[in-house]
PDB file of N, CA and C in Angstrom:
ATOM      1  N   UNK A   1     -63.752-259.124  75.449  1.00 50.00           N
ATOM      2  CA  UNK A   1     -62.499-258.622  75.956  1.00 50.00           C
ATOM      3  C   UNK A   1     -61.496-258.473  74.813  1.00 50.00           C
ATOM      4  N   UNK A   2     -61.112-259.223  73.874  1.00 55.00           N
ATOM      5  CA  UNK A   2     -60.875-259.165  72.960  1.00 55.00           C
ATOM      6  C   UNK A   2     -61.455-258.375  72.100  1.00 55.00           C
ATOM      7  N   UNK A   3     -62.258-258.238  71.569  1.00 55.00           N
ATOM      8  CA  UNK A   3     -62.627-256.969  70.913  1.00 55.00           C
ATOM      9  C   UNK A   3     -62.505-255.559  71.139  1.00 55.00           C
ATOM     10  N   UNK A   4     -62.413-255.367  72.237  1.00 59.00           N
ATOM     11  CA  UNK A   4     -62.073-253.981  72.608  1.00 59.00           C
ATOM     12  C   UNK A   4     -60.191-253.422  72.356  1.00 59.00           C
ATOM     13  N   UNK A   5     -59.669-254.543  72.237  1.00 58.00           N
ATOM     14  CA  UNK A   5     -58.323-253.906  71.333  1.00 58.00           C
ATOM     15  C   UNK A   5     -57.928-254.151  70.041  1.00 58.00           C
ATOM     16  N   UNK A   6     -58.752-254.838  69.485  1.00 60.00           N
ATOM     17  CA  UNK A   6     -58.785-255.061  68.366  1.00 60.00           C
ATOM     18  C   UNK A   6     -58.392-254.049  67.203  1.00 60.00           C
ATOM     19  N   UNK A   7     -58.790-252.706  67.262  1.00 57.00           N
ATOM     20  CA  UNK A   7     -58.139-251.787  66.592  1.00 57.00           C
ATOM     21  C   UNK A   7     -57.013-251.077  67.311  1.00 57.00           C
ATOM     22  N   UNK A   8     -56.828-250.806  68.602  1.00 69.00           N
ATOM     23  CA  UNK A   8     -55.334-250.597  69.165  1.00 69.00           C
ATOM     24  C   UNK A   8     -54.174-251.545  68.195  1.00 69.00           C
ATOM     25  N   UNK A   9     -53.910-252.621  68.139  1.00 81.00           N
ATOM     26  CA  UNK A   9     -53.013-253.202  67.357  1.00 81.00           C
ATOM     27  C   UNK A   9     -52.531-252.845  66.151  1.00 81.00           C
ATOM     28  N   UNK A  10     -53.496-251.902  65.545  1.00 87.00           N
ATOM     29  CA  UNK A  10     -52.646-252.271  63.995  1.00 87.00           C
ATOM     30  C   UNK A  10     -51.599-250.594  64.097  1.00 87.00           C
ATOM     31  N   UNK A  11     -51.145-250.473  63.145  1.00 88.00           N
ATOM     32  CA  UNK A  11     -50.139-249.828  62.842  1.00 88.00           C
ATOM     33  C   UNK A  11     -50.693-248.621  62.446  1.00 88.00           C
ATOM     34  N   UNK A  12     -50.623-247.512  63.048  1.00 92.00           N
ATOM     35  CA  UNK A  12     -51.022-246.106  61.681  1.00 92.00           C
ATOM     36  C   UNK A  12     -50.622-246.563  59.707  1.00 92.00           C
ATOM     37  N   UNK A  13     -51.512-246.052  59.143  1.00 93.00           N
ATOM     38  CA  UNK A  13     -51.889-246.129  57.147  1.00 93.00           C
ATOM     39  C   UNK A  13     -50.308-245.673  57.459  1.00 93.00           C
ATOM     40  N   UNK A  14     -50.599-244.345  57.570  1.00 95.00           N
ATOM     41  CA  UNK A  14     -48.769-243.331  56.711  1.00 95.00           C
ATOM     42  C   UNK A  14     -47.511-243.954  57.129  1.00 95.00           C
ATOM     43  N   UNK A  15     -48.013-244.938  58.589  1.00 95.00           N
ATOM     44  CA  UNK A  15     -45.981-245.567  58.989  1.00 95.00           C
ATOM     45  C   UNK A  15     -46.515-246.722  57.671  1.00 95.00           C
ATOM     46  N   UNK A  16     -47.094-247.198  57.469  1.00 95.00           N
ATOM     47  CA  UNK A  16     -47.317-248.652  56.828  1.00 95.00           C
ATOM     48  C   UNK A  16     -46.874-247.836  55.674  1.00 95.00           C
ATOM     49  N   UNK A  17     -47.336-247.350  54.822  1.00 96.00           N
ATOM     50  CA  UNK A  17     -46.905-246.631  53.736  1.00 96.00           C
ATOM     51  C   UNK A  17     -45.506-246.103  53.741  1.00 96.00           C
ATOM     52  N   UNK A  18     -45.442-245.530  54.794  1.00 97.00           N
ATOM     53  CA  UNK A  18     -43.731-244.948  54.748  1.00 97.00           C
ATOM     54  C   UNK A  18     -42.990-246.398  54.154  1.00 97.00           C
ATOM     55  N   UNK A  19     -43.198-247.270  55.575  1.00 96.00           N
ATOM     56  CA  UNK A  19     -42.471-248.618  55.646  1.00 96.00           C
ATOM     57  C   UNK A  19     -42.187-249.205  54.371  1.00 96.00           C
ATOM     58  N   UNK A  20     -43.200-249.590  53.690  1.00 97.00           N
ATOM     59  CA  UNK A  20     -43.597-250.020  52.611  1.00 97.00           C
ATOM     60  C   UNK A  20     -42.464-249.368  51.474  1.00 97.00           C
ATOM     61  N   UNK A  21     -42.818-248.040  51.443  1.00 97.00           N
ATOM     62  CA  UNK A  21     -41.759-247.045  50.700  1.00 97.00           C
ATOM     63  C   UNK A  21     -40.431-247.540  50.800  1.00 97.00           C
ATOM     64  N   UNK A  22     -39.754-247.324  51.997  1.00 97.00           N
ATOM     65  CA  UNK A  22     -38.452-247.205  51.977  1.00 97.00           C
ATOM     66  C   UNK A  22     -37.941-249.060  51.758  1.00 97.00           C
ATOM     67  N   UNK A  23     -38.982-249.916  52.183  1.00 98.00           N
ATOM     68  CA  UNK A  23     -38.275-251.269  51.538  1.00 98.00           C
ATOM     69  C   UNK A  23     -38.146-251.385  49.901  1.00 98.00           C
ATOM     70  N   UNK A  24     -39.342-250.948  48.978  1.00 98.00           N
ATOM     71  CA  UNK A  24     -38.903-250.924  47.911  1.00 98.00           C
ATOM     72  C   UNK A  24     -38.118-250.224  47.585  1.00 98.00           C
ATOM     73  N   UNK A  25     -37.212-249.333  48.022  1.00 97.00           N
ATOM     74  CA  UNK A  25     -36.418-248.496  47.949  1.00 97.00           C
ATOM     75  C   UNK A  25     -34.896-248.936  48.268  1.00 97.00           C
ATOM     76  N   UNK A  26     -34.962-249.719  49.204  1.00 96.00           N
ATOM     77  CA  UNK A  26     -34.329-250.304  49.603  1.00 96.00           C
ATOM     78  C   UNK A  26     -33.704-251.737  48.646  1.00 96.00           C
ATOM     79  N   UNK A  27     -34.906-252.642  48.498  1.00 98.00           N
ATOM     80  CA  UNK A  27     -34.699-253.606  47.097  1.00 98.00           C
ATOM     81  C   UNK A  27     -34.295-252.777  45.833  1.00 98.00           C
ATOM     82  N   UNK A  28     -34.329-251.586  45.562  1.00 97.00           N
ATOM     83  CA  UNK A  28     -34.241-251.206  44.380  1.00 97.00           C
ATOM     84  C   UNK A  28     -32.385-250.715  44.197  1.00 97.00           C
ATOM     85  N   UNK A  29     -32.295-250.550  45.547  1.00 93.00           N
ATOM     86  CA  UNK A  29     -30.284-250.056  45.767  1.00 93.00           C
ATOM     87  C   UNK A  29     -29.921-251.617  45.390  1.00 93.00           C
ATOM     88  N   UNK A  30     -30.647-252.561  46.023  1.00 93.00           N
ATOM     89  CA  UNK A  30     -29.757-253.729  45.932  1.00 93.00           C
ATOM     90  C   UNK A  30     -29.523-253.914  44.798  1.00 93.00           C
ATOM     91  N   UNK A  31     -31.190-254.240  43.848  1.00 96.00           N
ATOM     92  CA  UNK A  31     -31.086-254.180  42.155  1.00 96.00           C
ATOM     93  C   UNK A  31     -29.878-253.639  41.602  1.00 96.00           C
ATOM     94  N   UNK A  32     -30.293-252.667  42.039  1.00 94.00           N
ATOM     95  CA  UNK A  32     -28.900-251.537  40.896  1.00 94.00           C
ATOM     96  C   UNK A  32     -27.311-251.710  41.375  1.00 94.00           C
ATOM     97  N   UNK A  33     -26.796-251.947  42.436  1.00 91.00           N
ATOM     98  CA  UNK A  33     -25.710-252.235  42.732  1.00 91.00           C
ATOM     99  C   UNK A  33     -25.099-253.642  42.184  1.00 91.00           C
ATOM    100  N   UNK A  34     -25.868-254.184  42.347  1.00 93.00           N
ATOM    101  CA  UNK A  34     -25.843-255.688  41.708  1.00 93.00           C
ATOM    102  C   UNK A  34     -25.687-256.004  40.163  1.00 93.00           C
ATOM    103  N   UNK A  35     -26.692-255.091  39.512  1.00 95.00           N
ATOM    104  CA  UNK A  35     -26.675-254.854  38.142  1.00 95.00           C
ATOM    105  C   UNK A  35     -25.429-254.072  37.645  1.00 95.00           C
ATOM    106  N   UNK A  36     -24.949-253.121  38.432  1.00 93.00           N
ATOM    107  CA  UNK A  36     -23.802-252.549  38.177  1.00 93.00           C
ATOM    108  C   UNK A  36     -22.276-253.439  38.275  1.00 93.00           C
ATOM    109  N   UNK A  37     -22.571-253.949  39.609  1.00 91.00           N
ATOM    110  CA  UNK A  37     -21.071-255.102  39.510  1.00 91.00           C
ATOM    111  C   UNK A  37     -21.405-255.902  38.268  1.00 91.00           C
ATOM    112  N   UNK A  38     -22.220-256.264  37.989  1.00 93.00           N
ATOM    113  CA  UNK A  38     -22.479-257.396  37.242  1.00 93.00           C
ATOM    114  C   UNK A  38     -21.969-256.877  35.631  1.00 93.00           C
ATOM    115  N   UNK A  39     -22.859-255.449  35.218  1.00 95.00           N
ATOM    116  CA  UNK A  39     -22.165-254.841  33.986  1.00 95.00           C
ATOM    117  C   UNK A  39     -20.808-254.484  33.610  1.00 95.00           C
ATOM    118  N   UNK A  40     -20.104-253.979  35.069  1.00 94.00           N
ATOM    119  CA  UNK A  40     -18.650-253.887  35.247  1.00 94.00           C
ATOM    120  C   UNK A  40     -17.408-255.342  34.955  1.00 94.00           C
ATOM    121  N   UNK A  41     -18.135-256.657  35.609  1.00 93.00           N
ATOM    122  CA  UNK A  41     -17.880-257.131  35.381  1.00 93.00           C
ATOM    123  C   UNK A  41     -17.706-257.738  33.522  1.00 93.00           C
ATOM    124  N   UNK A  42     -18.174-257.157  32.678  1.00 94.00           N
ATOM    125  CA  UNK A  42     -18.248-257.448  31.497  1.00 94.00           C
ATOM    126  C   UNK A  42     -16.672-256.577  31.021  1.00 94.00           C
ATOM    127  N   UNK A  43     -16.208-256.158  31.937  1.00 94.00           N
ATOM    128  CA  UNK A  43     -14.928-255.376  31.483  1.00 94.00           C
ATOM    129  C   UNK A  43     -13.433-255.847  32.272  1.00 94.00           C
ATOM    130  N   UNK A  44     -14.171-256.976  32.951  1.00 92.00           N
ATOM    131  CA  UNK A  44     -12.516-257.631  33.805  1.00 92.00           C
ATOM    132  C   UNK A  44     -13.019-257.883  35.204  1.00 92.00           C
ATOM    133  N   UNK A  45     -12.401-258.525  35.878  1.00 91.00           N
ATOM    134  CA  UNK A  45     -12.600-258.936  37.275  1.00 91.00           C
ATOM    135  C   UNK A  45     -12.137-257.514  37.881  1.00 91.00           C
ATOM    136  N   UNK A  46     -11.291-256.832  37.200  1.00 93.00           N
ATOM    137  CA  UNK A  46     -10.720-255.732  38.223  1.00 93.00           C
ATOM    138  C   UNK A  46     -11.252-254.724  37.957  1.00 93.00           C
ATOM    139  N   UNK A  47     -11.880-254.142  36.636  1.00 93.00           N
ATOM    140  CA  UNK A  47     -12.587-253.344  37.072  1.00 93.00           C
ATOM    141  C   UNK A  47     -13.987-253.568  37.949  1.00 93.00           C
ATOM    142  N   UNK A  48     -14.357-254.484  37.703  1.00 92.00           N
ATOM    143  CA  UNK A  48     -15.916-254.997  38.312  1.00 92.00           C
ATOM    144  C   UNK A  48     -15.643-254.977  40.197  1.00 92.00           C
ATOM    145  N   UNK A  49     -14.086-255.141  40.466  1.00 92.00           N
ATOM    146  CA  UNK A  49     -14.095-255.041  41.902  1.00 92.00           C
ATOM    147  C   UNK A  49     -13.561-253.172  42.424  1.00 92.00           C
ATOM    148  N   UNK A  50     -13.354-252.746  41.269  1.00 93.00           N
ATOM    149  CA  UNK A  50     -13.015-251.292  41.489  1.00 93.00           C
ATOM    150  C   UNK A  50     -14.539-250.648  41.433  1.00 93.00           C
ATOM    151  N   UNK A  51     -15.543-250.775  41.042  1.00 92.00           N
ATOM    152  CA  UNK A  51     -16.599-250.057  40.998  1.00 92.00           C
ATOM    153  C   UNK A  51     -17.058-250.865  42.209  1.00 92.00           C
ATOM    154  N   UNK A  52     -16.994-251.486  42.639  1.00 91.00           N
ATOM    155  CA  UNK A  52     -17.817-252.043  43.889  1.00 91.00           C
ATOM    156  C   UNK A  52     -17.472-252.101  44.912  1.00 91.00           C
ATOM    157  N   UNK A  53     -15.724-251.618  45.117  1.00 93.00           N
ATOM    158  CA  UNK A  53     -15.400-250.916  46.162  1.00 93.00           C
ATOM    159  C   UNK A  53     -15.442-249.237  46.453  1.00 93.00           C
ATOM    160  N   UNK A  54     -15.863-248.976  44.844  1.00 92.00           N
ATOM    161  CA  UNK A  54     -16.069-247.481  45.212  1.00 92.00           C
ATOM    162  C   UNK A  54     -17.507-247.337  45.682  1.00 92.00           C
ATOM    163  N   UNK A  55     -18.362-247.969  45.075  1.00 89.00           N
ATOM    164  CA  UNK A  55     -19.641-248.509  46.042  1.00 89.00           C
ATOM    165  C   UNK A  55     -19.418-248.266  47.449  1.00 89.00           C
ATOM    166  N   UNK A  56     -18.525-249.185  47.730  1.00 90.00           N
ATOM    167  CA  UNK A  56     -18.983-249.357  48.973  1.00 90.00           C
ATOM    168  C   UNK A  56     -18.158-248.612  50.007  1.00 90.00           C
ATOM    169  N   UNK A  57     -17.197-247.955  49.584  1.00 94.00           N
ATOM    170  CA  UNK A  57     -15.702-247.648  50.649  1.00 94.00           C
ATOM    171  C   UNK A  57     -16.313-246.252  51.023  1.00 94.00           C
ATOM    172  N   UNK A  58     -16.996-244.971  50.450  1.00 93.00           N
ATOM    173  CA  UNK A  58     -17.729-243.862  51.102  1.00 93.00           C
ATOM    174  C   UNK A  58     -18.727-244.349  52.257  1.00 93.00           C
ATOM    175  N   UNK A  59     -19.144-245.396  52.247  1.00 91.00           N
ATOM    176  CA  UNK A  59     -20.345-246.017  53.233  1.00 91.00           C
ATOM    177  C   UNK A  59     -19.687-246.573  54.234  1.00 91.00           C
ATOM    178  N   UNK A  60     -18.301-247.331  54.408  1.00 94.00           N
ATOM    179  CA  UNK A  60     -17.499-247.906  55.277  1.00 94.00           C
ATOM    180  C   UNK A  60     -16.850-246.489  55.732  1.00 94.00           C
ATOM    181  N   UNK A  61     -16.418-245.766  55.323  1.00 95.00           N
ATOM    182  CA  UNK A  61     -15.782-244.273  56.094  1.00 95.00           C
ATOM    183  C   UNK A  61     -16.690-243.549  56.775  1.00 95.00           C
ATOM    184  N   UNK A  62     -18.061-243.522  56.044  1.00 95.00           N
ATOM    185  CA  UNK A  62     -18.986-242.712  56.820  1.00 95.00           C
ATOM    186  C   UNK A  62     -19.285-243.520  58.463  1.00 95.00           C
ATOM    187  N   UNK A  63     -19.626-245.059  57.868  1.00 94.00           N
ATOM    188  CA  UNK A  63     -20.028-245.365  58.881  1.00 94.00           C
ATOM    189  C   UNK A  63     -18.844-245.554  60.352  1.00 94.00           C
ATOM    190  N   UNK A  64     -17.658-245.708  59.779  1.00 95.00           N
ATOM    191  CA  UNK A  64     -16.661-245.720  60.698  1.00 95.00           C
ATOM    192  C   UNK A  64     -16.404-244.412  61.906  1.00 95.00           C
ATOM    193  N   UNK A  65     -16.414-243.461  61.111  1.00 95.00           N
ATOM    194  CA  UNK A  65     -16.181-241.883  61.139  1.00 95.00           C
ATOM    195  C   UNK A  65     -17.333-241.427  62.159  1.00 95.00           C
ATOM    196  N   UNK A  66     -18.780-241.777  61.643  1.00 93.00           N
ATOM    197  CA  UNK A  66     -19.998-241.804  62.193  1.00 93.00           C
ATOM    198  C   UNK A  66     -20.003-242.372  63.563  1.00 93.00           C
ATOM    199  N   UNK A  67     -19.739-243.769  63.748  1.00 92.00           N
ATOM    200  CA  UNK A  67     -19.662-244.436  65.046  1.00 92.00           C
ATOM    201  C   UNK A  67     -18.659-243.879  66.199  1.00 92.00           C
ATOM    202  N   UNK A  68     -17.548-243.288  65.695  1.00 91.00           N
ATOM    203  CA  UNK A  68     -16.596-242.285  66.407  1.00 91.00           C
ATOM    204  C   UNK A  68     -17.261-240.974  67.117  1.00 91.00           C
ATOM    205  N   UNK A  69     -17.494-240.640  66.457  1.00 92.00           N
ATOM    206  CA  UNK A  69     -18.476-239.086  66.337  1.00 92.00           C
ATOM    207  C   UNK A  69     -19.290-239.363  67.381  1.00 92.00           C
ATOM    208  N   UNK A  70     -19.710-240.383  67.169  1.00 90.00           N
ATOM    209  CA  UNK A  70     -21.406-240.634  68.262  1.00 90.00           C
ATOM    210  C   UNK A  70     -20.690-241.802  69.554  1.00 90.00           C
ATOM    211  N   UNK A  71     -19.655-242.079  69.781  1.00 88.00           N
ATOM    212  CA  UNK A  71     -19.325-242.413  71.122  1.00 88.00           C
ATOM    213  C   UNK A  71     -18.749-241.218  71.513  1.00 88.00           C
ATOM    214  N   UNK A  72     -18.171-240.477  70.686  1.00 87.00           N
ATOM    215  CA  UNK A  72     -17.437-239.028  71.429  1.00 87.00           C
ATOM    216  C   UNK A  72     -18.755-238.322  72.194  1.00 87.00           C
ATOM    217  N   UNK A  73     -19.911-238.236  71.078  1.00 87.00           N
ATOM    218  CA  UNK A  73     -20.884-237.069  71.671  1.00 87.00           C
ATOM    219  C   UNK A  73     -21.482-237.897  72.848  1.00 87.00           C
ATOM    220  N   UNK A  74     -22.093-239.008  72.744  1.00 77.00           N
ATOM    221  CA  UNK A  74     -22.861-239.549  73.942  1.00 77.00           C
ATOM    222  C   UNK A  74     -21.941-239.763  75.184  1.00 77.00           C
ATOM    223  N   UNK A  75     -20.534-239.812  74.978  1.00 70.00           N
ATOM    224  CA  UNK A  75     -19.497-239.671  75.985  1.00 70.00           C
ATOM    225  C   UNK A  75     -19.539-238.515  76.865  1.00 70.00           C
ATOM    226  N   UNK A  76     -19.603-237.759  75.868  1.00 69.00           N
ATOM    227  CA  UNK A  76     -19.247-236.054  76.360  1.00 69.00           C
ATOM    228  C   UNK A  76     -20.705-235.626  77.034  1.00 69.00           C
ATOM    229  N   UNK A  77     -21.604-235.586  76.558  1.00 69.00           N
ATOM    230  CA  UNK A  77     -23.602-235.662  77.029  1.00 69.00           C
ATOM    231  C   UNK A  77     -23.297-236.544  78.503  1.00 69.00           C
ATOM    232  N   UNK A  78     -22.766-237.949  78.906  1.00 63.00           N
ATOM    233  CA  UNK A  78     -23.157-238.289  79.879  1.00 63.00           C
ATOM    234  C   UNK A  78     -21.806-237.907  81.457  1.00 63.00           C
TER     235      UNK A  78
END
């Protein structure tokens, strides 16, 4: 009984691969953002917090802006 789903369970190769992809991809933004405050920081506390809010303040507008957008549309759809 068990054997007969035994291959139902696993995951399709290409999502595992995708998956796989976008986490190292993912560790690799962290790397570099990190490495960047960190080099910035070799020039003052204030610039090191000016590059890491410019980091991050396009991603806080999008996502703000974004979440607006998408209660308006799923508002308006239902």
């Amino acid at each position: 009984m068990c054997d007969e789903r035994q291959g139902q369970d696993r995951l399709p190769r290409t999502y595992v691969l995708w998956l796989v992809g976008i986490l190292v991809s993912l560790v690799g933004n962290a790397i570099f953002y990190f490495a960047l405050g960190w080099a910035a920081s070799e020039y003052g506390g204030s610039i090191a917090g000016l590059t890491l809010s410019a980091i991050n303040l396009p991603r806080v507008l999008l996502l703000l802006v974004g979440g607006a957008v998408s209660d308006r549309i799923s508002a308006a759809v239902c």
